[in-house]
Coordinates of C-alpha atoms in Angstrom, one line a residue:
M195 CA 122.9 76.2 120.8
V196 CA 119.8 74.3 120.7
V197 CA 118.2 77.5 120.0
F198 CA 120.3 77.7 116.9
L199 CA 119.6 74.8 115.6
L200 CA 115.7 75.1 116.1
V201 CA 115.9 78.3 115.2
L202 CA 118.1 77.4 111.3
I203 CA 115.7 74.6 110.9
V204 CA 112.8 76.5 111.2
V205 CA 114.5 79.3 108.5
L206 CA 115.3 76.4 106.4
A207 CA 111.7 74.8 106.3
L208 CA 110.8 78.3 105.6
L209 CA 112.7 78.7 102.8
G210 CA 111.8 74.9 101.2
A211 CA 107.7 75.7 101.4
V212 CA 108.5 78.8 100.0
H213 CA 111.1 77.8 97.1
W214 CA 108.0 74.7 96.3
Y215 CA 105.6 77.3 96.3
V216 CA 107.2 79.3 93.9
W217 CA 108.0 76.2 91.9
R218 CA 104.6 74.8 91.6
R219 CA 103.0 78.3 90.6
L220 CA 106.3 79.4 88.3
V221 CA 107.1 76.2 86.5
R222 CA 104.8 73.3 87.4
D223 CA 101.2 75.0 87.2
V224 CA 102.9 77.1 83.4
T225 CA 104.5 74.1 81.9
T226 CA 103.6 70.6 80.3
R227 CA 104.8 67.8 81.9
G228 CA 108.6 66.2 80.8
S229 CA 109.3 69.7 78.6
L230 CA 112.4 71.5 78.4
P231 CA 110.8 74.7 80.0
R232 CA 110.0 72.7 83.1
R233 CA 113.5 70.6 83.4
L234 CA 115.0 74.0 83.3
G235 CA 113.0 75.9 85.7
T236 CA 113.1 72.9 88.2
A237 CA 116.6 73.0 87.7
A238 CA 116.9 77.1 88.4
V239 CA 114.6 77.0 91.8
V240 CA 117.2 74.2 92.7
A241 CA 120.5 75.5 92.2
L242 CA 119.4 79.5 92.9
P243 CA 118.9 78.8 96.9
L244 CA 121.9 76.5 96.8
L245 CA 124.2 80.3 95.7
S246 CA 122.3 82.2 97.8
F247 CA 123.3 80.2 100.5
A248 CA 126.8 80.4 99.5
A249 CA 126.7 83.8 99.2
L250 CA 125.8 83.8 102.6
G251 CA 128.3 81.4 104.6
S252 CA 131.8 82.1 101.3
S253 CA 133.1 85.1 103.0
R254 CA 133.2 83.1 106.6
A255 CA 134.5 79.9 105.5
G256 CA 137.7 81.7 104.1
A257 CA 136.8 81.0 100.4
P258 CA 138.7 82.7 97.8
F259 CA 137.5 86.3 97.2
L260 CA 136.9 86.2 93.7
L261 CA 135.2 82.9 94.3
Q262 CA 132.7 85.2 96.9
Q263 CA 132.2 87.4 94.0
V264 CA 131.3 85.1 91.8
V265 CA 129.0 83.2 94.3
A266 CA 127.5 87.1 95.6
W267 CA 126.1 88.2 92.6
P268 CA 123.5 85.8 91.4
G269 CA 122.9 84.4 95.2
F270 CA 122.1 87.6 97.1
L271 CA 119.6 89.1 93.9
W272 CA 117.7 86.1 93.8
L273 CA 116.8 86.8 97.8
A274 CA 115.3 89.9 96.4
V275 CA 113.8 88.5 93.8
L276 CA 112.1 86.0 95.6
L277 CA 110.7 88.1 98.5
Y278 CA 109.0 90.4 95.9
L279 CA 108.0 87.1 93.6
T280 CA 106.2 85.7 96.4
L281 CA 104.6 88.7 97.4
A282 CA 103.2 89.2 93.9
L283 CA 102.4 85.2 93.3
V284 CA 100.2 85.4 97.1
V285 CA 98.4 88.4 95.8
G286 CA 97.7 87.0 92.5
E287 CA 96.0 84.5 94.2
A288 CA 93.3 87.0 95.2
V289 CA 93.4 87.8 91.2
R290 CA 93.6 84.4 89.8
P291 CA 90.1 83.0 90.8
L292 CA 88.2 86.5 89.4
L293 CA 90.1 86.3 86.1
L294 CA 88.9 82.3 85.9
R295 CA 85.3 83.1 86.5
R296 CA 85.3 86.2 84.0
L297 CA 86.6 84.0 81.6
A298 CA 84.1 81.4 82.1
R299 CA 81.3 83.7 81.8
R300 CA 82.9 85.1 78.7
A301 CA 83.0 81.7 77.1
G302 CA 79.2 81.1 77.7
A303 CA 78.3 83.7 75.9
A304 CA 80.1 83.3 72.9
A305 CA 78.7 79.9 73.2
P306 CA 76.9 78.7 69.6
T307 CA 73.1 78.0 70.4
A308 CA 72.5 74.4 69.8
P309 CA 70.1 73.5 66.8
L310 CA 66.7 71.7 66.9
P311 CA 66.8 67.8 67.2
V312 CA 65.6 66.4 64.1
P313 CA 63.4 63.7 64.4
V314 CA 64.6 59.9 63.4
R315 CA 62.0 57.7 62.2
E316 CA 62.3 54.2 64.4
P317 CA 62.7 51.5 62.2
V318 CA 59.8 49.0 62.1
P319 CA 60.8 45.2 63.5
A320 CA 61.1 42.4 61.3
A321 CA 58.2 40.9 62.8
E322 CA 55.8 43.1 62.3
Q323 CA 56.9 43.8 58.6
P324 CA 54.0 42.9 55.8
V325 CA 55.2 39.4 54.4
P326 CA 54.6 39.6 50.4
P327 CA 52.4 36.9 48.9
V328 CA 55.3 33.9 47.4
A329 CA 53.8 32.5 44.1
P330 CA 52.7 28.7 44.0
D331 CA 55.2 27.5 41.6
A332 CA 58.4 29.9 42.7
P333 CA 61.1 26.9 44.2
A334 CA 60.9 27.6 48.2
G335 CA 64.6 28.3 48.1
P336 CA 66.9 31.6 47.6
A337 CA 65.0 33.8 45.5
S338 CA 68.4 34.6 43.2
G339 CA 72.0 34.6 43.3
T340 CA 71.7 37.0 45.4
G341 CA 72.3 34.7 48.5
E342 CA 69.3 36.7 50.4
P343 CA 66.4 34.9 52.0
A344 CA 63.4 34.4 50.4
G345 CA 60.7 37.2 51.7
S346 CA 63.7 39.9 52.1
T347 CA 63.5 43.2 50.6
G348 CA 67.0 43.9 49.8
A349 CA 66.8 47.5 52.2
P350 CA 70.2 47.9 54.5
E351 CA 69.1 47.2 58.1
P352 CA 69.5 50.9 60.2
T353 CA 72.7 51.4 62.1
E354 CA 73.0 53.8 65.3
P355 CA 75.2 56.3 65.1
K356 CA 79.5 56.1 66.7
E357 CA 80.1 58.1 69.8
P358 CA 83.5 60.1 69.0
R359 CA 86.3 58.7 71.3
G360 CA 89.7 60.0 71.8
A361 CA 92.6 57.5 73.1
A362 CA 91.7 57.6 77.0
G363 CA 87.7 58.1 76.2
P364 CA 85.1 59.7 74.8
V365 CA 86.1 63.4 74.1
A366 CA 84.9 66.4 76.7
P367 CA 85.2 69.5 75.2
G368 CA 83.8 71.6 78.7
A369 CA 86.9 69.7 80.3
A370 CA 89.6 70.8 77.5
A371 CA 88.5 74.4 77.9
E372 CA 88.2 74.4 81.2
V373 CA 92.0 73.5 81.5
S374 CA 92.8 75.9 78.5
R375 CA 91.7 78.7 80.8
R376 CA 93.7 77.8 84.5
L377 CA 96.3 77.3 81.9
F378 CA 96.4 80.7 80.6
V379 CA 94.6 82.1 83.6
S380 CA 98.5 80.5 85.3
R381 CA 100.9 82.2 82.5
V382 CA 99.6 85.6 83.4
V383 CA 99.6 85.6 87.1
G384 CA 103.0 84.1 87.4
G385 CA 104.7 86.2 84.3
T386 CA 103.2 89.2 86.1
A387 CA 104.1 88.4 89.2
A388 CA 107.8 87.8 87.5
A389 CA 108.0 91.4 85.8
V390 CA 107.1 92.9 89.1
A391 CA 109.6 91.0 91.0
V392 CA 112.8 91.9 88.4
G393 CA 111.5 95.3 87.8
T394 CA 111.2 96.3 91.5
V395 CA 114.8 94.6 92.3
G396 CA 116.1 96.3 88.9
H397 CA 115.1 99.4 90.1
G398 CA 116.3 99.4 93.8
M399 CA 119.4 97.6 92.7
Y400 CA 120.1 101.2 90.6
G401 CA 119.4 102.9 93.4
V402 CA 122.3 101.6 95.5
L403 CA 124.9 101.7 92.5
R404 CA 123.7 105.3 91.3
G405 CA 125.2 106.1 95.0
P406 CA 123.5 107.5 97.9
R407 CA 122.1 111.1 97.6
V408 CA 122.1 113.8 100.2
K409 CA 120.2 114.2 102.7
R410 CA 120.1 117.7 105.3
V411 CA 118.8 117.4 108.7
T412 CA 118.7 120.9 110.9
V413 CA 118.9 119.4 114.5
P414 CA 118.5 122.1 117.6
L415 CA 121.0 121.9 120.5
A416 CA 120.6 124.2 123.9
K417 CA 124.0 123.8 124.3
V418 CA 125.5 124.6 121.2
P419 CA 127.4 127.9 121.2
R420 CA 127.1 130.5 118.9
A421 CA 130.1 130.1 117.1
A422 CA 128.6 126.3 116.6
H423 CA 125.9 127.6 114.9
G424 CA 125.3 125.9 111.3
Y425 CA 128.2 123.3 112.5
R426 CA 127.9 120.6 109.4
I427 CA 128.8 116.8 110.1
A428 CA 128.7 114.3 107.2
V429 CA 127.1 111.1 108.9
V430 CA 127.5 108.0 106.9
S431 CA 127.4 104.7 107.9
D432 CA 126.6 101.6 106.9
I433 CA 129.1 101.8 103.6
H434 CA 129.6 97.9 103.0
I435 CA 132.1 97.4 101.0
G436 CA 132.4 93.6 99.9
P437 CA 131.6 91.5 97.2
I438 CA 129.7 93.4 95.3
L439 CA 130.5 96.7 96.4
G440 CA 134.3 97.9 96.1
R441 CA 136.1 100.8 94.9
A442 CA 134.0 102.6 92.8
H443 CA 131.3 102.6 95.4
T444 CA 133.6 104.1 97.9
Q445 CA 134.7 107.1 95.2
R446 CA 131.2 108.0 95.1
I447 CA 130.6 107.8 98.5
V448 CA 133.9 109.8 98.9
D449 CA 133.3 112.7 96.0
T450 CA 129.4 112.9 97.2
I451 CA 130.5 114.2 100.9
N452 CA 133.6 116.5 99.7
A453 CA 131.0 118.0 97.3
A454 CA 129.0 118.9 100.2
Q455 CA 132.0 120.7 102.0
P456 CA 131.4 119.0 105.5
D457 CA 132.9 120.3 108.6
L458 CA 133.3 116.9 110.2
V459 CA 132.8 113.3 108.8
A460 CA 131.6 110.9 111.2
V461 CA 132.0 107.1 109.8
V462 CA 129.2 105.3 111.9
G463 CA 130.6 101.5 111.4
D464 CA 129.6 98.5 108.5
L465 CA 132.6 99.8 106.7
V466 CA 133.4 96.3 105.2
D467 CA 131.9 93.1 104.4
G468 CA 135.3 91.4 104.5
T469 CA 139.1 91.4 105.1
V470 CA 141.5 94.1 105.3
E471 CA 143.3 91.5 102.9
N472 CA 140.7 91.6 100.0
L473 CA 139.2 94.9 100.6
G474 CA 141.9 97.6 101.8
S475 CA 142.6 98.7 98.4
A476 CA 138.4 99.1 97.7
A477 CA 138.5 101.7 100.9
E478 CA 141.2 103.5 100.1
P479 CA 139.2 106.3 98.6
L480 CA 138.4 107.1 102.6
A481 CA 142.2 109.2 102.2
R482 CA 140.4 111.1 99.8
L483 CA 137.6 112.5 102.2
R484 CA 138.1 116.2 102.9
A485 CA 136.8 118.0 106.3
R486 CA 138.0 121.1 108.4
H487 CA 137.8 119.4 111.5
G488 CA 138.9 115.5 110.1
S489 CA 136.9 112.3 110.0
F490 CA 136.3 110.2 112.5
F491 CA 135.5 106.7 112.9
V492 CA 133.5 104.1 115.2
T493 CA 132.9 100.1 114.7
G494 CA 129.7 98.6 113.5
N495 CA 128.6 94.7 114.3
H496 CA 130.0 93.8 110.4
E497 CA 133.6 94.7 111.5
Y498 CA 133.6 92.5 114.1
F499 CA 132.9 90.1 111.7
S500 CA 135.5 91.3 109.5
G501 CA 138.4 91.4 112.2
A502 CA 137.8 94.5 113.5
D503 CA 141.6 95.6 115.3
A504 CA 143.1 95.2 111.2
W505 CA 140.6 97.6 110.5
V506 CA 140.9 99.7 112.7
D507 CA 144.4 100.0 112.2
H508 CA 143.7 100.3 108.8
V509 CA 141.1 103.4 108.9
R510 CA 144.0 104.8 110.8
E511 CA 146.5 104.5 108.1
L512 CA 143.8 106.3 105.9
G513 CA 143.4 109.2 108.0
L514 CA 140.2 108.9 110.0
R515 CA 140.3 108.9 113.8
P516 CA 138.7 106.1 115.4
L517 CA 137.4 106.7 118.2
R518 CA 137.0 103.2 120.8
N519 CA 135.4 104.7 123.3
D520 CA 137.0 107.7 123.1
R521 CA 136.1 111.4 122.8
V522 CA 137.7 114.8 121.4
E523 CA 136.8 118.5 122.0
I524 CA 136.0 120.4 118.9
A525 CA 137.2 123.6 118.7
A526 CA 133.8 124.6 117.7
G527 CA 132.3 124.3 121.0
F528 CA 131.3 120.9 121.7
D529 CA 132.4 117.4 122.9
L530 CA 132.5 114.5 119.8
A531 CA 132.2 111.2 121.2
G532 CA 132.6 107.4 119.8
V533 CA 131.9 104.2 121.4
D534 CA 132.8 100.6 120.3
D535 CA 129.1 98.6 118.6
V536 CA 127.6 96.1 121.1
A537 CA 128.9 93.2 119.0
G538 CA 132.4 93.5 120.3
E539 CA 131.6 92.4 123.7
S540 CA 132.2 89.1 122.6
E541 CA 135.4 90.2 122.5
G542 CA 135.7 91.4 125.4
Q543 CA 135.1 94.8 123.8
G544 CA 131.7 96.9 123.6
P545 CA 130.8 100.3 124.7
D546 CA 132.0 101.6 127.7
F547 CA 130.0 105.3 127.9
A548 CA 131.5 105.6 131.2
R549 CA 134.7 105.5 129.7
A550 CA 134.0 107.2 126.6
L551 CA 131.3 110.5 128.6
G552 CA 132.3 110.1 132.1
D553 CA 134.6 112.9 133.5
R554 CA 133.5 115.0 130.5
D555 CA 132.1 118.8 131.5
R556 CA 128.7 118.8 131.1
A557 CA 127.9 122.3 130.8
R558 CA 129.2 121.0 126.6
A559 CA 127.3 119.7 124.1
A560 CA 128.0 116.2 123.6
V561 CA 127.8 114.3 120.3
L562 CA 128.2 110.6 120.3
L563 CA 129.3 108.4 117.5
A564 CA 127.4 105.1 118.1
H565 CA 126.6 102.2 115.4
Q566 CA 123.5 100.4 116.8
P567 CA 120.4 103.1 118.4
I568 CA 119.5 100.3 121.2
V569 CA 122.4 102.0 123.2
I570 CA 120.1 105.4 123.4
H571 CA 119.2 104.7 126.8
D572 CA 122.9 104.5 127.8
A573 CA 123.6 107.6 126.2
V574 CA 120.4 109.4 127.6
R575 CA 122.0 108.6 131.2
H576 CA 125.4 109.5 130.6
G577 CA 124.0 113.1 129.3
V578 CA 123.9 113.2 125.3
D579 CA 122.8 115.7 123.9
L580 CA 122.6 114.2 120.3
Q581 CA 123.6 110.6 119.1
L582 CA 124.2 109.6 115.4
S583 CA 123.7 105.9 114.6
G584 CA 123.0 103.7 111.5
H585 CA 122.6 99.8 111.2
T586 CA 119.4 99.6 110.3
H587 CA 119.0 100.5 106.5
G588 CA 116.1 101.9 107.4
G589 CA 114.7 98.2 106.6
Q590 CA 116.6 98.2 103.1
L591 CA 113.7 96.1 101.7
W592 CA 110.2 96.7 101.8
P593 CA 108.4 95.3 104.5
G594 CA 111.6 94.8 106.6
N595 CA 111.3 98.4 108.4
L596 CA 108.3 96.2 109.6
L597 CA 110.7 93.7 111.4
A598 CA 113.5 96.4 111.9
E599 CA 111.3 99.1 114.0
L600 CA 110.7 95.6 115.9
A601 CA 114.4 95.7 117.2
N602 CA 115.4 99.4 117.3
P603 CA 113.7 102.4 119.0
T604 CA 114.2 104.1 115.7
V605 CA 114.8 103.0 112.4
A606 CA 115.5 106.3 110.3
G607 CA 114.9 110.0 111.5
L608 CA 115.9 112.2 113.9
E609 CA 113.5 111.7 117.7
R610 CA 113.6 112.4 121.1
Y611 CA 114.6 110.5 123.8
G612 CA 114.6 112.9 127.1
D613 CA 116.7 115.3 127.1
T614 CA 118.6 113.4 124.2
Q615 CA 118.1 113.1 120.3
L616 CA 119.0 110.0 118.2
Y617 CA 119.2 110.6 114.4
V618 CA 119.4 107.0 111.9
S619 CA 120.7 107.3 108.9
R620 CA 119.4 104.8 105.9
G621 CA 123.4 103.8 105.1
A622 CA 125.0 104.6 102.4
G623 CA 125.2 100.7 100.9
A624 CA 123.4 97.7 101.4
W625 CA 123.7 94.4 103.7
G626 CA 123.2 91.0 101.4
P627 CA 121.4 92.2 98.0
P628 CA 122.9 95.2 96.5
V629 CA 119.3 96.6 96.1
R630 CA 117.2 99.0 98.7
V631 CA 113.3 99.4 98.1
G632 CA 111.2 102.0 100.4
A633 CA 114.3 102.7 101.9
P634 CA 116.8 104.9 99.4
S635 CA 120.4 105.3 100.8
D636 CA 121.7 108.3 102.3
I637 CA 124.3 110.5 103.2
T638 CA 123.0 113.0 106.0
I639 CA 124.5 116.2 106.5
V640 CA 123.6 116.9 110.3
E641 CA 123.6 121.0 110.9
L642 CA 123.6 122.1 114.6
A643 CA 121.5 124.8 115.6
S644 CA 122.5 127.0 118.1
K645 CA 119.7 128.3 120.5
Q646 CA 121.9 130.7 121.4
A647 CA 122.1 132.2 118.0

């Protein structure tokens, strides 16, 4: 519990710092104090993270499904925009001083040459001026009705020019120009960063909502008989039916799989993000999956957040066969096994390799369905020839693949571990933001190749 609280505090502090940085660069630096744009920008920077927290917690809190849908779109999308907005602004920090220096040089080159000073004749002190002679009969008082004293020439005394002053003191044109340049650069860098972030997220969202593309991989297996050469398994993982990706998303996946005409369909976990009550109807298109040897299902970690037992019963009603630490012999000449996800251990379930694989004929090839790649070493010990997994999403949002590599032996694609091959799908959906960057969604057709062919 203490570790959880410490991690929570660190995460909240990091999110707070990132939002302050975004507010500073996109709101404070590009608007004037007290202006409407500044007030609106500040309100957005406060409201959007609150929506993100609501999107993350509404499902587990048991909020009405309509409310989950309302907060999910802005809340999750903001997380994706925030990621790429922050990255773009950080890159902009390197560009900012370069733009300022360039603008300063251009302003200096365009400045007009100062005119030569005009010499000003200094006034002669009154004590040194010659006094005109006074006539003997002239009166000693004022010379006339002008009120000027005797000896006055009547010429106005020179005055010093006054320095122009603003409301707060003398105007400084150089400083004003510097402020103007900084404002211009802040708006250019901030606007560019915002455009890059929104464009990146928009393109990544289009890829998810369009639906996954078919990827084909050939896997040679020594124990696969000649009769199974060219056998095709449609591997689909991480569909993530939820408040954002609903029935239409499921239908697109079913249509794509059926168009590929596989021999067998393997749904490798993380089918849903919600309860059967809220999402059961969105999963119904799975009943229209078509494959010669049927469709099979294993649980993922998200099923255990959503009521795994209820979902297992529901997918069975839809015509899929759950493999819960179980195995079935495929007529083509190999064994297909499936294990529960490791997240089930918290509920007294989890993977049981001995039950799924312990008493089988090892002369036959074994294909294992397991949601998380991290169980590959158990698969190797039990003589599995091919493990099919998902879970990683391929990182989903670059540079998330770097973090996924720290937690998984394989992030995406086909790799070998001893005598066992592991294939990891990037998944057909998306968790959280309906966005993928650098990790396009896919449905993989794994074609088995017999070395006896």
